Amino acid sequence: MRRRALIVGNWKMNGLIEPACDLADGILFGLGQRADRMLHCEVVICPPATALHALHQRLGSGTLKLGGQNLSEHESGPHTGELCGIMLRNVGCWYVIVGHSERRASGEGNEVVGRKMAAAFRDGLTPIVCVGESLDERERGAAEAVVREQIAALLPHVPDARNKRESLVVAYEPVWAIGTGRNAEPEQIVAMHGFLRALLTEALGAAGEKVRILYGGSLKPANARTILALGDVDGGLIGGAALKATDFLAIIDAVPDEF
Ligand code: PEP
C-alpha cells in the first residue's frame, strides 16, 4: 500500500519569531530545490504557537505546512493558557500533534488524548497522535500492551467519515528514544509499526491501511535512510534534527523514492 510520506518537524519550545522565520525560509528554499520529491512527500513544521501567525504570513498555503504542538479539547471558554483547534486553523495550521510524550509526562492521560484527537477532527485539523512506551515498560516486556491501550483510548473518538479516518496520523515514539540520541533498532520499529498497523486495520477496516504511521525518536540524517525504508514506516516526527534546515532537509532526502 502506497501512502504519501509525511515528515514533521516538532520545534518544541524553541524559536523566537525572527529565528523561526529564518529556519522556515531555509527549509522552504530547500523544498523549492526538491520539487519532484514533494510529489511523494508532505512536509510539516510545528513551531511554537507564538511564531505561527508570522510563519503563516510568510508561508501562505504552499508546500511547507504548519502544525500546532498541542490543542485544547474544548472549543472555547474559560481555559486560561489553552489554544483551541479553530485558533490553530486561524493561524494557518493543517495539523496538530496530540499526546506527545512530553505532554503525557505532565499528566495528559489516554482519555484526554482521545478527546483532544476528537477536538482536532472536529475543528478541521489532522491529528498526529503520539504513542509509545517508556524504557521501563519496554524492559518489562509491556511495550505492546502500553501502545495497545493508547490506541484503544483513541478508537471511540475516530470519526465515522472515511476521509477523516484515513487522514489520521499515528506517531510511534518510544519515550526512551526521544531527545536521547538513541533511536529504536530497526527490528523494534518494524515490529511495533506492524503491530500498530494490525490494530488499526482491525479497528478501522480498510481505512486503517491508509493511516500513516510515523516513527519518532532521535531520527537524524545518519539513521534516516535506514529507518524511513522500513516496512510500515510512512515518515518521521523529528525533534532536535528539525531545528537545523540542512539536517531536516537531509532527512527529507532520505525518504525512499518509491513512496
Ligand atoms: C520528538 O520530540 O517528537 C522527537 C522525536 O524528538 P527527537 O527527534 O529530538 O528525539
CSV table of C-alpha atoms and ligand atoms in Angstrom, one decimal:
chain,number,residue,atom,x,y,z
A,1,MET,CA,0.0,0.0,0.0
A,2,ARG,CA,1.5,3.4,-1.1
A,3,ARG,CA,0.9,6.2,1.3
A,4,ARG,CA,2.3,9.7,0.8
A,5,ALA,CA,5.3,10.1,3.1
A,6,LEU,CA,5.0,12.7,5.9
A,7,ILE,CA,7.9,14.4,7.5
A,8,VAL,CA,7.0,16.5,10.6
A,9,GLY,CA,9.3,18.8,12.5
A,10,ASN,CA,8.5,19.4,16.1
A,11,TRP,CA,10.3,22.6,17.2
A,12,LYS,CA,9.0,22.3,20.8
A,13,MET,CA,9.8,25.4,22.9
A,14,ASN,CA,12.5,26.7,20.6
A,15,GLY,CA,12.5,29.8,18.4
A,16,LEU,CA,11.5,33.4,18.7
A,17,ILE,CA,9.7,34.8,15.7
A,18,GLU,CA,12.7,36.0,13.8
A,19,PRO,CA,14.9,32.9,14.0
A,20,ALA,CA,11.7,30.8,13.4
A,21,CYS,CA,11.1,32.7,10.2
A,22,ASP,CA,14.8,32.2,9.2
A,23,LEU,CA,14.6,28.5,9.8
A,24,ALA,CA,11.4,28.2,7.8
A,25,ASP,CA,12.9,30.2,5.0
A,26,GLY,CA,15.9,27.8,4.9
A,27,ILE,CA,13.6,24.8,4.8
A,28,LEU,CA,11.3,26.4,2.2
A,29,PHE,CA,14.3,27.3,0.0
A,30,GLY,CA,15.5,23.6,0.2
A,31,LEU,CA,12.0,22.3,-0.7
A,32,GLY,CA,12.0,24.6,-3.7
A,33,GLN,CA,15.0,22.7,-4.9
A,34,ARG,CA,13.3,19.4,-4.4
A,35,ALA,CA,10.0,19.9,-6.2
A,36,ASP,CA,10.0,16.4,-7.6
A,37,ARG,CA,10.4,14.9,-4.1
A,38,MET,CA,7.4,16.9,-2.9
A,39,LEU,CA,5.2,14.9,-5.1
A,40,HIS,CA,5.5,11.9,-2.8
A,41,CYS,CA,6.5,13.7,0.4
A,42,GLU,CA,4.5,16.1,2.6
A,43,VAL,CA,6.4,18.4,4.9
A,44,VAL,CA,5.0,20.0,8.1
A,45,ILE,CA,6.7,22.2,10.7
A,46,CYS,CA,5.2,22.6,14.2
A,47,PRO,CA,6.8,25.8,15.6
A,48,PRO,CA,6.0,27.4,19.0
A,49,ALA,CA,2.5,28.9,18.9
A,50,THR,CA,3.8,32.4,19.2
A,51,ALA,CA,5.5,32.1,15.8
A,52,LEU,CA,2.6,30.6,13.9
A,53,HIS,CA,1.0,33.9,12.7
A,54,ALA,CA,4.2,35.3,11.3
A,55,LEU,CA,5.0,32.0,9.7
A,56,HIS,CA,1.6,31.8,8.2
A,57,GLN,CA,2.1,35.2,6.6
A,58,ARG,CA,5.4,34.1,5.3
A,59,LEU,CA,4.5,30.6,4.0
A,60,GLY,CA,0.9,31.1,2.9
A,61,SER,CA,-0.6,27.8,1.9
A,62,GLY,CA,2.3,26.5,0.0
A,63,THR,CA,4.4,23.3,0.1
A,64,LEU,CA,5.6,23.8,3.7
A,65,LYS,CA,2.6,23.3,6.0
A,66,LEU,CA,2.1,24.4,9.6
A,67,GLY,CA,1.0,22.3,12.6
A,68,GLY,CA,0.4,23.1,16.2
A,69,GLN,CA,2.2,21.2,19.0
A,70,ASN,CA,-0.9,20.8,21.2
A,71,LEU,CA,-4.6,21.8,21.4
A,72,SER,CA,-7.3,22.1,24.0
A,73,GLU,CA,-10.1,19.5,23.9
A,74,HIS,CA,-12.5,22.4,24.4
A,75,GLU,CA,-14.0,24.7,21.6
A,76,SER,CA,-13.7,28.0,23.6
A,77,GLY,CA,-14.3,29.4,27.0
A,78,PRO,CA,-12.6,29.7,30.4
A,79,HIS,CA,-9.4,27.7,29.8
A,80,THR,CA,-6.6,30.0,30.6
A,81,GLY,CA,-3.4,29.5,28.6
A,82,GLU,CA,-5.0,27.0,26.2
A,83,LEU,CA,-5.5,27.1,22.4
A,84,CYS,CA,-8.3,25.5,20.6
A,85,GLY,CA,-8.3,23.9,17.2
A,86,ILE,CA,-10.1,26.9,15.5
A,87,MET,CA,-7.4,29.2,16.7
A,88,LEU,CA,-4.7,27.0,15.2
A,89,ARG,CA,-6.6,26.9,12.0
A,90,ASN,CA,-6.9,30.7,12.1
A,91,VAL,CA,-3.1,30.9,12.0
A,92,GLY,CA,-2.7,28.5,9.2
A,93,CYS,CA,-2.3,25.1,10.8
A,94,TRP,CA,-3.4,22.0,9.0
A,95,TYR,CA,-2.0,19.5,11.5
A,96,VAL,CA,-1.7,19.3,15.3
A,97,ILE,CA,0.5,17.0,17.4
A,98,VAL,CA,-1.6,15.3,20.1
A,99,GLY,CA,-0.4,13.4,23.1
A,100,HIS,CA,3.3,14.0,22.7
A,101,SER,CA,5.2,12.1,25.5
A,102,GLU,CA,6.3,15.4,26.9
A,103,ARG,CA,2.7,16.3,27.5
A,104,ARG,CA,1.8,12.9,28.7
A,105,ALA,CA,4.6,13.3,31.2
A,106,SER,CA,2.9,16.3,32.6
A,107,GLY,CA,-0.3,14.4,33.3
A,108,GLU,CA,-2.1,14.1,30.0
A,109,GLY,CA,-3.7,10.6,30.1
A,110,ASN,CA,-5.0,8.4,27.4
A,111,GLU,CA,-8.6,9.6,27.8
A,112,VAL,CA,-7.6,13.3,27.4
A,113,VAL,CA,-5.5,12.4,24.4
A,114,GLY,CA,-8.5,10.7,22.8
A,115,ARG,CA,-10.7,13.8,23.4
A,116,LYS,CA,-8.0,16.1,22.0
A,117,MET,CA,-7.8,13.9,18.9
A,118,ALA,CA,-11.6,14.3,18.6
A,119,ALA,CA,-11.3,18.0,19.0
A,120,ALA,CA,-8.7,18.2,16.2
A,121,PHE,CA,-11.0,16.3,13.8
A,122,ARG,CA,-14.0,18.5,14.9
A,123,ASP,CA,-12.0,21.7,14.2
A,124,GLY,CA,-10.7,20.6,10.8
A,125,LEU,CA,-7.2,19.7,11.8
A,126,THR,CA,-5.4,16.5,11.0
A,127,PRO,CA,-4.2,14.9,14.3
A,128,ILE,CA,-0.7,13.4,14.7
A,129,VAL,CA,-1.3,11.2,17.7
A,130,CYS,CA,1.8,10.1,19.6
A,131,VAL,CA,2.1,6.7,21.2
A,132,GLY,CA,5.0,4.9,22.7
A,133,GLU,CA,6.3,3.1,25.7
A,134,SER,CA,8.8,4.2,28.4
A,135,LEU,CA,12.2,2.3,28.9
A,136,ASP,CA,10.8,0.6,32.0
A,137,GLU,CA,7.8,-0.6,30.1
A,138,ARG,CA,9.9,-1.9,27.2
A,139,GLU,CA,12.3,-3.7,29.6
A,140,ARG,CA,9.3,-5.3,31.4
A,141,GLY,CA,8.0,-6.6,28.0
A,142,ALA,CA,5.0,-4.3,28.2
A,143,ALA,CA,5.6,-2.1,25.1
A,144,GLU,CA,2.8,-3.7,23.0
A,145,ALA,CA,0.3,-3.7,25.9
A,146,VAL,CA,1.0,0.0,26.6
A,147,VAL,CA,0.6,1.0,22.9
A,148,ARG,CA,-2.5,-1.1,22.6
A,149,GLU,CA,-4.1,0.8,25.5
A,150,GLN,CA,-3.1,4.1,24.0
A,151,ILE,CA,-4.7,3.2,20.7
A,152,ALA,CA,-7.8,1.7,22.3
A,153,ALA,CA,-8.4,5.0,24.1
A,154,LEU,CA,-8.4,6.8,20.7
A,155,LEU,CA,-10.8,4.4,18.8
A,156,PRO,CA,-14.1,5.6,20.2
A,157,HIS,CA,-13.2,9.1,19.1
A,158,VAL,CA,-12.2,8.4,15.5
A,159,PRO,CA,-14.9,9.9,13.3
A,160,ASP,CA,-17.0,7.6,11.0
A,161,ALA,CA,-16.3,9.6,7.9
A,162,ARG,CA,-14.0,7.6,5.8
A,163,ASN,CA,-11.8,10.5,4.6
A,164,LYS,CA,-11.3,11.6,8.2
A,165,ARG,CA,-10.4,8.1,9.4
A,166,GLU,CA,-7.9,7.7,6.6
A,167,SER,CA,-6.3,11.1,7.4
A,168,LEU,CA,-5.4,10.1,10.9
A,169,VAL,CA,-1.6,10.1,11.6
A,170,VAL,CA,-0.1,8.0,14.4
A,171,ALA,CA,3.5,8.6,15.5
A,172,TYR,CA,5.3,5.7,17.3
A,173,GLU,CA,7.7,7.5,19.6
A,174,PRO,CA,9.4,5.3,22.1
A,175,VAL,CA,9.9,7.6,25.1
A,176,TRP,CA,13.4,6.4,25.7
A,177,ALA,CA,14.4,7.4,22.1
A,178,ILE,CA,13.1,11.0,22.3
A,179,GLY,CA,15.9,13.5,22.6
A,180,THR,CA,18.4,10.9,23.8
A,181,GLY,CA,20.3,10.4,20.5
A,182,ARG,CA,19.4,6.7,20.8
A,183,ASN,CA,17.0,5.6,18.2
A,184,ALA,CA,15.0,2.4,18.4
A,185,GLU,CA,16.5,-0.5,16.5
A,186,PRO,CA,15.1,-1.3,13.0
A,187,GLU,CA,13.7,-4.6,14.3
A,188,GLN,CA,11.9,-2.9,17.1
A,189,ILE,CA,10.5,-0.3,14.8
A,190,VAL,CA,9.3,-2.9,12.2
A,191,ALA,CA,7.7,-5.0,15.0
A,192,MET,CA,5.9,-2.0,16.6
A,193,HIS,CA,4.7,-0.5,13.3
A,194,GLY,CA,3.4,-3.8,12.2
A,195,PHE,CA,1.6,-4.2,15.5
A,196,LEU,CA,0.1,-0.7,15.1
A,197,ARG,CA,-1.0,-1.4,11.5
A,198,ALA,CA,-2.7,-4.6,12.7
A,199,LEU,CA,-4.5,-2.8,15.5
A,200,LEU,CA,-5.6,0.0,13.1
A,201,THR,CA,-6.9,-2.3,10.4
A,202,GLU,CA,-8.7,-4.5,12.9
A,203,ALA,CA,-10.5,-1.5,14.3
A,204,LEU,CA,-10.9,0.7,11.3
A,205,GLY,CA,-11.0,-1.8,8.4
A,206,ALA,CA,-9.7,-0.6,5.1
A,207,ALA,CA,-9.2,2.9,6.4
A,208,GLY,CA,-6.6,1.6,8.9
A,209,GLU,CA,-4.5,0.7,5.9
A,210,LYS,CA,-4.4,4.3,4.9
A,211,VAL,CA,-3.5,5.7,8.3
A,212,ARG,CA,0.1,7.0,8.2
A,213,ILE,CA,2.4,5.7,10.9
A,214,LEU,CA,5.4,7.8,11.6
A,215,TYR,CA,8.5,6.9,13.6
A,216,GLY,CA,9.9,9.5,16.0
A,217,GLY,CA,12.8,9.3,18.4
A,218,SER,CA,16.3,10.6,17.6
A,219,LEU,CA,15.7,10.4,13.8
A,220,LYS,CA,18.6,12.2,12.1
A,221,PRO,CA,20.4,12.3,8.8
A,222,ALA,CA,22.7,9.5,9.9
A,223,ASN,CA,19.8,7.0,10.5
A,224,ALA,CA,17.0,8.4,8.4
A,225,ARG,CA,17.7,6.3,5.2
A,226,THR,CA,17.6,3.1,7.2
A,227,ILE,CA,14.5,3.9,9.3
A,228,LEU,CA,12.4,5.5,6.6
A,229,ALA,CA,12.8,2.5,4.3
A,230,LEU,CA,11.4,0.1,6.9
A,231,GLY,CA,8.0,-1.6,6.4
A,232,ASP,CA,5.0,0.4,7.6
A,233,VAL,CA,7.2,3.5,8.3
A,234,ASP,CA,5.4,6.3,6.5
A,235,GLY,CA,7.6,9.1,7.6
A,236,GLY,CA,9.0,10.7,10.7
A,237,LEU,CA,8.3,13.0,13.6
A,238,ILE,CA,11.5,14.9,14.3
A,239,GLY,CA,12.6,17.0,17.2
A,240,GLY,CA,16.2,18.0,17.5
A,241,ALA,CA,17.2,17.5,13.9
A,242,ALA,CA,14.2,19.6,12.8
A,243,LEU,CA,15.9,22.7,14.2
A,244,LYS,CA,18.6,22.9,11.5
A,245,ALA,CA,17.4,23.3,8.0
A,246,THR,CA,20.3,21.2,6.5
A,247,ASP,CA,19.6,18.3,8.8
A,248,PHE,CA,15.8,18.5,8.3
A,249,LEU,CA,16.3,18.6,4.5
A,250,ALA,CA,18.7,15.7,4.7
A,251,ILE,CA,16.0,13.6,6.4
A,252,ILE,CA,13.6,14.6,3.6
A,253,ASP,CA,16.2,13.5,1.1
A,254,ALA,CA,16.3,10.1,2.8
A,255,VAL,CA,12.6,9.4,2.1
A,256,PRO,CA,12.7,6.4,-0.3
A,257,ASP,CA,11.7,7.3,-3.9
A,258,GLU,CA,9.0,4.5,-4.0
A,259,PHE,CA,6.7,6.4,-1.7
B,1,PEP,C1,10.0,14.4,19.4
B,1,PEP,O1,10.1,15.3,20.2
B,1,PEP,O2,8.9,14.1,19.0
B,1,PEP,C2,11.2,13.8,18.9
B,1,PEP,C3,11.1,12.7,18.2
B,1,PEP,O3,12.4,14.4,19.3
B,1,PEP,P1,13.9,13.9,18.9
B,1,PEP,O4,13.9,13.8,17.4
B,1,PEP,O5,14.8,15.1,19.3
B,1,PEP,O6,14.2,12.6,19.5
